[in-house]
């Protein structure tokens, strides 16, 4: 007890209270994992797995393999010797296996569709933002072009200068054709 009191007075004298607290894990080190009752899984990894399964279930390869397995199952349980048959005529075990496969396939397909919907929603939002930026850029460029046209209304264009030169050339040609008449008329 006396040692704790001395440690507290020493800590308060130095301004440090860390010496008086109970020892904790270091903050610069990751925590050790605690025991959990439920298993820990990565939802992204599970989602990717469900998408792969859903993609496989939607292929012709799956239908062919499933058909072959069912045909072999039925043929084996009809034509195999009695002691080797594992599922008699009403094929209850086959029905159970198909129900089990369907009960897992349906939620996996729904999970994959939900993930695809989320991706589509994000892509749609990005496309909408891109369209808004494109519209804003187009409106800006339209205003700039209109401003340039208004400014060009007061500037001499190449066609206007060309027409002015052509008018001057015609006027000069006319003066050369009749130089004597205009000189005599002036006298």
PDB file of C-alpha atoms in Angstrom:
ATOM      1  CA  UNK A   1       0.000   0.000   0.000  1.00  0.00           C
ATOM      2  CA  UNK A   2       2.787   2.358   0.833  1.00  0.00           C
ATOM      3  CA  UNK A   3       4.465   1.606  -2.472  1.00  0.00           C
ATOM      4  CA  UNK A   4       1.301   2.488  -4.417  1.00  0.00           C
ATOM      5  CA  UNK A   5       1.015   5.758  -2.519  1.00  0.00           C
ATOM      6  CA  UNK A   6       4.629   6.610  -3.326  1.00  0.00           C
ATOM      7  CA  UNK A   7       4.068   5.679  -7.003  1.00  0.00           C
ATOM      8  CA  UNK A   8       1.011   7.946  -7.126  1.00  0.00           C
ATOM      9  CA  UNK A   9       2.818  10.870  -5.582  1.00  0.00           C
ATOM     10  CA  UNK A  10       5.757  10.310  -7.932  1.00  0.00           C
ATOM     11  CA  UNK A  11       3.412  10.063 -10.906  1.00  0.00           C
ATOM     12  CA  UNK A  12       1.514  13.177  -9.947  1.00  0.00           C
ATOM     13  CA  UNK A  13       4.787  15.009  -9.451  1.00  0.00           C
ATOM     14  CA  UNK A  14       5.922  14.081 -12.966  1.00  0.00           C
ATOM     15  CA  UNK A  15       2.462  14.592 -14.455  1.00  0.00           C
ATOM     16  CA  UNK A  16       2.212  10.970 -15.548  1.00  0.00           C
ATOM     17  CA  UNK A  17      -0.780   8.905 -14.535  1.00  0.00           C
ATOM     18  CA  UNK A  18      -0.005   5.910 -16.748  1.00  0.00           C
ATOM     19  CA  UNK A  19       2.047   4.377 -13.976  1.00  0.00           C
ATOM     20  CA  UNK A  20      -0.935   4.158 -11.677  1.00  0.00           C
ATOM     21  CA  UNK A  21      -3.346   2.505 -14.115  1.00  0.00           C
ATOM     22  CA  UNK A  22      -3.721  -1.201 -14.518  1.00  0.00           C
ATOM     23  CA  UNK A  23      -1.584  -2.653 -17.285  1.00  0.00           C
ATOM     24  CA  UNK A  24      -3.356  -2.778 -20.658  1.00  0.00           C
ATOM     25  CA  UNK A  25      -2.327  -3.955 -24.070  1.00  0.00           C
ATOM     26  CA  UNK A  26      -0.167  -1.634 -26.069  1.00  0.00           C
ATOM     27  CA  UNK A  27      -2.033   0.699 -28.392  1.00  0.00           C
ATOM     28  CA  UNK A  28       0.480   0.261 -31.188  1.00  0.00           C
ATOM     29  CA  UNK A  29      -0.105  -3.507 -31.277  1.00  0.00           C
ATOM     30  CA  UNK A  30      -3.229  -5.229 -32.639  1.00  0.00           C
ATOM     31  CA  UNK A  31      -5.545  -6.818 -30.123  1.00  0.00           C
ATOM     32  CA  UNK A  32      -5.482 -10.503 -29.625  1.00  0.00           C
ATOM     33  CA  UNK A  33      -8.530 -12.283 -30.970  1.00  0.00           C
ATOM     34  CA  UNK A  34     -11.229 -13.076 -28.472  1.00  0.00           C
ATOM     35  CA  UNK A  35     -13.054 -16.337 -28.440  1.00  0.00           C
ATOM     36  CA  UNK A  36     -16.386 -16.106 -30.202  1.00  0.00           C
ATOM     37  CA  UNK A  37     -19.392 -18.335 -30.004  1.00  0.00           C
ATOM     38  CA  UNK A  38     -20.345 -17.907 -33.656  1.00  0.00           C
ATOM     39  CA  UNK A  39     -17.969 -18.566 -36.524  1.00  0.00           C
ATOM     40  CA  UNK A  40     -16.429 -15.535 -38.182  1.00  0.00           C
ATOM     41  CA  UNK A  41     -16.704 -15.287 -41.950  1.00  0.00           C
ATOM     42  CA  UNK A  42     -15.925 -12.715 -44.585  1.00  0.00           C
ATOM     43  CA  UNK A  43     -19.228 -11.575 -46.162  1.00  0.00           C
ATOM     44  CA  UNK A  44     -17.456 -10.536 -49.367  1.00  0.00           C
ATOM     45  CA  UNK A  45     -15.843 -13.956 -49.763  1.00  0.00           C
ATOM     46  CA  UNK A  46     -19.205 -15.616 -49.135  1.00  0.00           C
ATOM     47  CA  UNK A  47     -20.841 -13.293 -51.665  1.00  0.00           C
ATOM     48  CA  UNK A  48     -18.190 -14.083 -54.286  1.00  0.00           C
ATOM     49  CA  UNK A  49     -18.699 -17.801 -53.653  1.00  0.00           C
ATOM     50  CA  UNK A  50     -22.457 -17.438 -54.034  1.00  0.00           C
ATOM     51  CA  UNK A  51     -21.955 -15.605 -57.341  1.00  0.00           C
ATOM     52  CA  UNK A  52     -19.711 -18.369 -58.647  1.00  0.00           C
ATOM     53  CA  UNK A  53     -22.253 -21.010 -57.622  1.00  0.00           C
ATOM     54  CA  UNK A  54     -25.115 -19.026 -59.167  1.00  0.00           C
ATOM     55  CA  UNK A  55     -23.143 -18.602 -62.391  1.00  0.00           C
ATOM     56  CA  UNK A  56     -22.469 -22.347 -62.515  1.00  0.00           C
ATOM     57  CA  UNK A  57     -26.119 -23.213 -61.783  1.00  0.00           C
ATOM     58  CA  UNK A  58     -27.167 -21.055 -64.707  1.00  0.00           C
ATOM     59  CA  UNK A  59     -25.077 -22.898 -67.276  1.00  0.00           C
ATOM     60  CA  UNK A  60     -25.863 -25.712 -69.658  1.00  0.00           C
ATOM     61  CA  UNK A  61     -22.940 -27.662 -68.187  1.00  0.00           C
ATOM     62  CA  UNK A  62     -24.743 -27.846 -64.833  1.00  0.00           C
ATOM     63  CA  UNK A  63     -27.958 -29.054 -66.459  1.00  0.00           C
ATOM     64  CA  UNK A  64     -26.083 -31.749 -68.394  1.00  0.00           C
ATOM     65  CA  UNK A  65     -24.189 -32.944 -65.298  1.00  0.00           C
ATOM     66  CA  UNK A  66     -27.331 -32.880 -63.158  1.00  0.00           C
ATOM     67  CA  UNK A  67     -29.236 -34.853 -65.793  1.00  0.00           C
ATOM     68  CA  UNK A  68     -26.435 -37.431 -66.045  1.00  0.00           C
ATOM     69  CA  UNK A  69     -26.286 -37.854 -62.262  1.00  0.00           C
ATOM     70  CA  UNK A  70     -30.053 -38.341 -62.024  1.00  0.00           C
ATOM     71  CA  UNK A  71     -30.102 -40.837 -64.919  1.00  0.00           C
ATOM     72  CA  UNK A  72     -27.201 -42.795 -63.402  1.00  0.00           C
ATOM     73  CA  UNK A  73     -28.875 -42.688 -59.982  1.00  0.00           C
ATOM     74  CA  UNK A  74     -32.158 -44.046 -61.338  1.00  0.00           C
ATOM     75  CA  UNK A  75     -30.496 -46.695 -63.546  1.00  0.00           C
ATOM     76  CA  UNK A  76     -28.267 -47.872 -60.711  1.00  0.00           C
ATOM     77  CA  UNK A  77     -31.155 -48.175 -58.294  1.00  0.00           C
ATOM     78  CA  UNK A  78     -33.285 -50.058 -60.834  1.00  0.00           C
ATOM     79  CA  UNK A  79     -30.761 -52.461 -62.404  1.00  0.00           C
ATOM     80  CA  UNK A  80     -28.134 -52.953 -59.690  1.00  0.00           C
ATOM     81  CA  UNK A  81     -28.293 -56.042 -57.492  1.00  0.00           C
ATOM     82  CA  UNK A  82     -30.570 -55.664 -54.468  1.00  0.00           C
ATOM     83  CA  UNK A  83     -27.774 -55.519 -51.912  1.00  0.00           C
ATOM     84  CA  UNK A  84     -26.016 -52.652 -53.854  1.00  0.00           C
ATOM     85  CA  UNK A  85     -29.103 -50.457 -54.264  1.00  0.00           C
ATOM     86  CA  UNK A  86     -29.161 -47.490 -51.906  1.00  0.00           C
ATOM     87  CA  UNK A  87     -32.451 -45.855 -52.988  1.00  0.00           C
ATOM     88  CA  UNK A  88     -35.433 -48.058 -53.857  1.00  0.00           C
ATOM     89  CA  UNK A  89     -38.123 -47.271 -56.444  1.00  0.00           C
ATOM     90  CA  UNK A  90     -39.900 -44.186 -55.127  1.00  0.00           C
ATOM     91  CA  UNK A  91     -36.370 -42.702 -54.975  1.00  0.00           C
ATOM     92  CA  UNK A  92     -36.981 -40.838 -51.737  1.00  0.00           C
ATOM     93  CA  UNK A  93     -33.272 -40.201 -51.182  1.00  0.00           C
ATOM     94  CA  UNK A  94     -32.979 -38.707 -54.689  1.00  0.00           C
ATOM     95  CA  UNK A  95     -35.930 -36.458 -53.928  1.00  0.00           C
ATOM     96  CA  UNK A  96     -34.247 -35.423 -50.683  1.00  0.00           C
ATOM     97  CA  UNK A  97     -30.973 -34.643 -52.486  1.00  0.00           C
ATOM     98  CA  UNK A  98     -32.739 -32.588 -55.151  1.00  0.00           C
ATOM     99  CA  UNK A  99     -34.689 -30.699 -52.484  1.00  0.00           C
ATOM    100  CA  UNK A 100     -31.492 -30.053 -50.552  1.00  0.00           C
ATOM    101  CA  UNK A 101     -29.766 -28.806 -53.690  1.00  0.00           C
ATOM    102  CA  UNK A 102     -32.710 -26.519 -54.475  1.00  0.00           C
ATOM    103  CA  UNK A 103     -32.897 -25.229 -50.907  1.00  0.00           C
ATOM    104  CA  UNK A 104     -29.264 -24.125 -51.081  1.00  0.00           C
ATOM    105  CA  UNK A 105     -29.341 -22.968 -54.692  1.00  0.00           C
ATOM    106  CA  UNK A 106     -32.276 -20.590 -54.321  1.00  0.00           C
ATOM    107  CA  UNK A 107     -30.782 -18.431 -51.513  1.00  0.00           C
ATOM    108  CA  UNK A 108     -27.379 -18.416 -53.208  1.00  0.00           C
ATOM    109  CA  UNK A 109     -28.949 -17.237 -56.453  1.00  0.00           C
ATOM    110  CA  UNK A 110     -30.916 -14.568 -54.571  1.00  0.00           C
ATOM    111  CA  UNK A 111     -27.763 -13.403 -52.790  1.00  0.00           C
ATOM    112  CA  UNK A 112     -25.928 -13.189 -56.117  1.00  0.00           C
ATOM    113  CA  UNK A 113     -28.823 -11.217 -57.611  1.00  0.00           C
ATOM    114  CA  UNK A 114     -28.811  -8.820 -54.651  1.00  0.00           C
ATOM    115  CA  UNK A 115     -25.103  -8.243 -55.061  1.00  0.00           C
ATOM    116  CA  UNK A 116     -25.619  -7.626 -58.791  1.00  0.00           C
ATOM    117  CA  UNK A 117     -28.442  -5.192 -57.999  1.00  0.00           C
ATOM    118  CA  UNK A 118     -26.122  -3.324 -55.644  1.00  0.00           C
ATOM    119  CA  UNK A 119     -23.434  -3.126 -58.336  1.00  0.00           C
ATOM    120  CA  UNK A 120     -26.003  -1.993 -60.902  1.00  0.00           C
ATOM    121  CA  UNK A 121     -27.265   0.673 -58.501  1.00  0.00           C
ATOM    122  CA  UNK A 122     -23.724   1.988 -57.967  1.00  0.00           C
ATOM    123  CA  UNK A 123     -23.050   1.951 -61.720  1.00  0.00           C
ATOM    124  CA  UNK A 124     -26.336   3.722 -62.388  1.00  0.00           C
ATOM    125  CA  UNK A 125     -25.471   6.412 -59.846  1.00  0.00           C
ATOM    126  CA  UNK A 126     -22.029   6.863 -61.406  1.00  0.00           C
ATOM    127  CA  UNK A 127     -23.579   7.070 -64.882  1.00  0.00           C
ATOM    128  CA  UNK A 128     -26.090   9.641 -63.640  1.00  0.00           C
ATOM    129  CA  UNK A 129     -23.307  11.780 -62.169  1.00  0.00           C
ATOM    130  CA  UNK A 130     -21.296  11.457 -65.381  1.00  0.00           C
ATOM    131  CA  UNK A 131     -24.344  12.514 -67.411  1.00  0.00           C
ATOM    132  CA  UNK A 132     -24.848  15.525 -65.152  1.00  0.00           C
ATOM    133  CA  UNK A 133     -21.199  16.522 -65.672  1.00  0.00           C
ATOM    134  CA  UNK A 134     -21.560  16.042 -69.435  1.00  0.00           C
ATOM    135  CA  UNK A 135     -24.701  18.182 -69.521  1.00  0.00           C
ATOM    136  CA  UNK A 136     -23.004  20.885 -67.468  1.00  0.00           C
ATOM    137  CA  UNK A 137     -19.967  20.802 -69.791  1.00  0.00           C
ATOM    138  CA  UNK A 138     -22.213  20.973 -72.854  1.00  0.00           C
ATOM    139  CA  UNK A 139     -24.139  23.927 -71.457  1.00  0.00           C
ATOM    140  CA  UNK A 140     -20.870  25.711 -70.640  1.00  0.00           C
ATOM    141  CA  UNK A 141     -19.517  25.113 -74.145  1.00  0.00           C
ATOM    142  CA  UNK A 142     -22.809  26.306 -75.647  1.00  0.00           C
ATOM    143  CA  UNK A 143     -22.578  29.540 -73.684  1.00  0.00           C
ATOM    144  CA  UNK A 144     -18.965  29.985 -74.751  1.00  0.00           C
ATOM    145  CA  UNK A 145     -19.816  29.428 -78.422  1.00  0.00           C
ATOM    146  CA  UNK A 146     -22.683  31.924 -78.172  1.00  0.00           C
ATOM    147  CA  UNK A 147     -20.327  34.463 -76.603  1.00  0.00           C
ATOM    148  CA  UNK A 148     -17.790  33.885 -79.386  1.00  0.00           C
ATOM    149  CA  UNK A 149     -20.451  34.348 -82.058  1.00  0.00           C
ATOM    150  CA  UNK A 150     -21.546  37.605 -80.482  1.00  0.00           C
ATOM    151  CA  UNK A 151     -17.936  38.728 -80.343  1.00  0.00           C
ATOM    152  CA  UNK A 152     -17.346  37.693 -83.959  1.00  0.00           C
ATOM    153  CA  UNK A 153     -20.277  39.811 -85.083  1.00  0.00           C
ATOM    154  CA  UNK A 154     -18.062  42.845 -84.542  1.00  0.00           C
ATOM    155  CA  UNK A 155     -14.890  41.326 -86.055  1.00  0.00           C
ATOM    156  CA  UNK A 156     -14.009  41.309 -89.712  1.00  0.00           C
ATOM    157  CA  UNK A 157     -14.262  37.822 -91.035  1.00  0.00           C
ATOM    158  CA  UNK A 158     -12.283  36.311 -93.853  1.00  0.00           C
ATOM    159  CA  UNK A 159     -15.307  36.316 -96.162  1.00  0.00           C
ATOM    160  CA  UNK A 160     -16.049  39.972 -95.441  1.00  0.00           C
ATOM    161  CA  UNK A 161     -12.425  40.976 -96.103  1.00  0.00           C
ATOM    162  CA  UNK A 162     -12.428  38.912 -99.304  1.00  0.00           C
ATOM    163  CA  UNK A 163     -15.601  40.627-100.536  1.00  0.00           C
ATOM    164  CA  UNK A 164     -14.104  44.048 -99.714  1.00  0.00           C
ATOM    165  CA  UNK A 165     -10.948  43.202-101.680  1.00  0.00           C
ATOM    166  CA  UNK A 166     -13.017  42.026-104.616  1.00  0.00           C
ATOM    167  CA  UNK A 167     -14.982  45.280-104.567  1.00  0.00           C
ATOM    168  CA  UNK A 168     -11.733  47.281-104.516  1.00  0.00           C
ATOM    169  CA  UNK A 169     -10.281  45.235-107.379  1.00  0.00           C
ATOM    170  CA  UNK A 170     -13.414  45.850-109.457  1.00  0.00           C
ATOM    171  CA  UNK A 171     -13.258  49.548-108.728  1.00  0.00           C
ATOM    172  CA  UNK A 172      -9.577  49.671-109.705  1.00  0.00           C
ATOM    173  CA  UNK A 173     -10.274  47.744-112.915  1.00  0.00           C
ATOM    174  CA  UNK A 174     -13.040  50.173-113.828  1.00  0.00           C
ATOM    175  CA  UNK A 175     -10.692  53.145-113.350  1.00  0.00           C
ATOM    176  CA  UNK A 176      -8.059  51.546-115.594  1.00  0.00           C
ATOM    177  CA  UNK A 177     -10.534  50.861-118.410  1.00  0.00           C
ATOM    178  CA  UNK A 178     -11.694  54.429-118.643  1.00  0.00           C
ATOM    179  CA  UNK A 179      -8.774  56.552-117.437  1.00  0.00           C
ATOM    180  CA  UNK A 180      -8.938  59.072-120.352  1.00  0.00           C
ATOM    181  CA  UNK A 181     -12.573  59.895-119.928  1.00  0.00           C
ATOM    182  CA  UNK A 182     -12.262  60.601-116.293  1.00  0.00           C
ATOM    183  CA  UNK A 183      -9.101  62.732-116.886  1.00  0.00           C
ATOM    184  CA  UNK A 184     -10.773  64.797-119.648  1.00  0.00           C
ATOM    185  CA  UNK A 185     -13.929  65.287-117.701  1.00  0.00           C
ATOM    186  CA  UNK A 186     -11.996  66.737-114.799  1.00  0.00           C
ATOM    187  CA  UNK A 187     -10.257  69.386-116.934  1.00  0.00           C
TER     188      UNK A 187
END
